[in-house]
Each structure stands twice: as C-alpha cells, then as structure tokens.
C-alpha cells in the first residue's frame, strides 16, 4: 500500500526532524566537559537495570529509567520509578538527556543501543545473571561504576539476609 504524496512528505519531515534533533544532541554531548568520575546523568534501558539503578543511584543522578519501572504489577520499585523521568528505549529521546552513562541489558533495544554507541555515549550492556553469585557480581559492578560501592554492598547484604531467612525460617 502506498502513501499519498502529502502523507509521505509529512512522515519524511518528521523523521528528518527527529534525526536532526538526535544529531544535534549528540554533537552537544560530545562537547560536554564534565569532570571524570561519578556519573551524574544515568539512563537505564532495561526493567531489571531500572531496579538496580533506582536502588543504587542517588535520585538526582538518574536521568531516566524505562516506563516499565512504574508498573506495580511488574516492577519491585514502582514507587521509586514514579519519582524518575521515563523513556521508551528510543535513541531520539535518550540523546537529548545528555547522559554520561547508559546501562542496558544485552537484549535491550538493539537499534537504540547501537545508535547511542555510535554517537559516543558510554553504554554498559549487562548480561542475564545465571546464579545468585552472578546477581551479587552485577549489583557490585553497577554500584562501583556509578560510585556507590557502599550502597551496593548494603543491597547485597540485605539480599543475603533475606535469602538466609528463606532458607532457614525461625522455628516456632
């Protein structure tokens, strides 16, 4: 099915504008001169990563998490997610945020991740943990990367306490 010339022109114009905005934002990002260190504009592109970012990062350092983080049916941190701006995994909405770190899952928004990498934004892609030890390592890795090692240690310790309580319930 073909589009009439007016609709085609409108669609092309919209795409051109979105591409221009993305490119201009990318150029602005490349010129940013923040001091190296703790990321101040963290973006999550994955619901599982949302939980880690929302639990580990200072709220003012979270530029965006996925819209899925606000859904109490699917998210363990919906209340925290409601306090942060959201994204839908599109590079066009991420680049203008001028993030200094994007964390994505290895299967997340492949086209967006590729574009974000091409414009030079640091992207950490994390795998799917296969064990509790992998979960601990992932929490520590992200906590270290965002400058929150102590908070990461606390999250791991809390998780371990809860697991122990499940494995060894108090006798009544």
JSON list of C-alpha atoms in Angstrom, two decimals, residues 2 6 12 34 58-59 75 85 91 104 115 122:
[
{"chain": "A", "resi": 2, "resn": "UNK", "atom": "CA", "xyz": [1.46, 3.36, -0.97]},
{"chain": "A", "resi": 6, "resn": "UNK", "atom": "CA", "xyz": [1.26, 14.67, 1.36]},
{"chain": "A", "resi": 12, "resn": "UNK", "atom": "CA", "xyz": [9.70, 12.06, 5.93]},
{"chain": "A", "resi": 34, "resn": "UNK", "atom": "CA", "xyz": [32.15, 17.13, 32.88]},
{"chain": "A", "resi": 58, "resn": "UNK", "atom": "CA", "xyz": [21.23, 8.97, 44.09]},
{"chain": "A", "resi": 59, "resn": "UNK", "atom": "CA", "xyz": [17.83, 10.10, 42.71]},
{"chain": "A", "resi": 75, "resn": "UNK", "atom": "CA", "xyz": [8.22, -3.71, 38.98]},
{"chain": "A", "resi": 85, "resn": "UNK", "atom": "CA", "xyz": [11.73, 10.55, 34.31]},
{"chain": "A", "resi": 91, "resn": "UNK", "atom": "CA", "xyz": [17.69, 6.89, 20.99]},
{"chain": "A", "resi": 104, "resn": "UNK", "atom": "CA", "xyz": [21.20, -1.67, 29.05]},
{"chain": "A", "resi": 115, "resn": "UNK", "atom": "CA", "xyz": [22.98, 4.41, 17.74]},
{"chain": "A", "resi": 122, "resn": "UNK", "atom": "CA", "xyz": [29.13, 5.31, 27.25]}
]
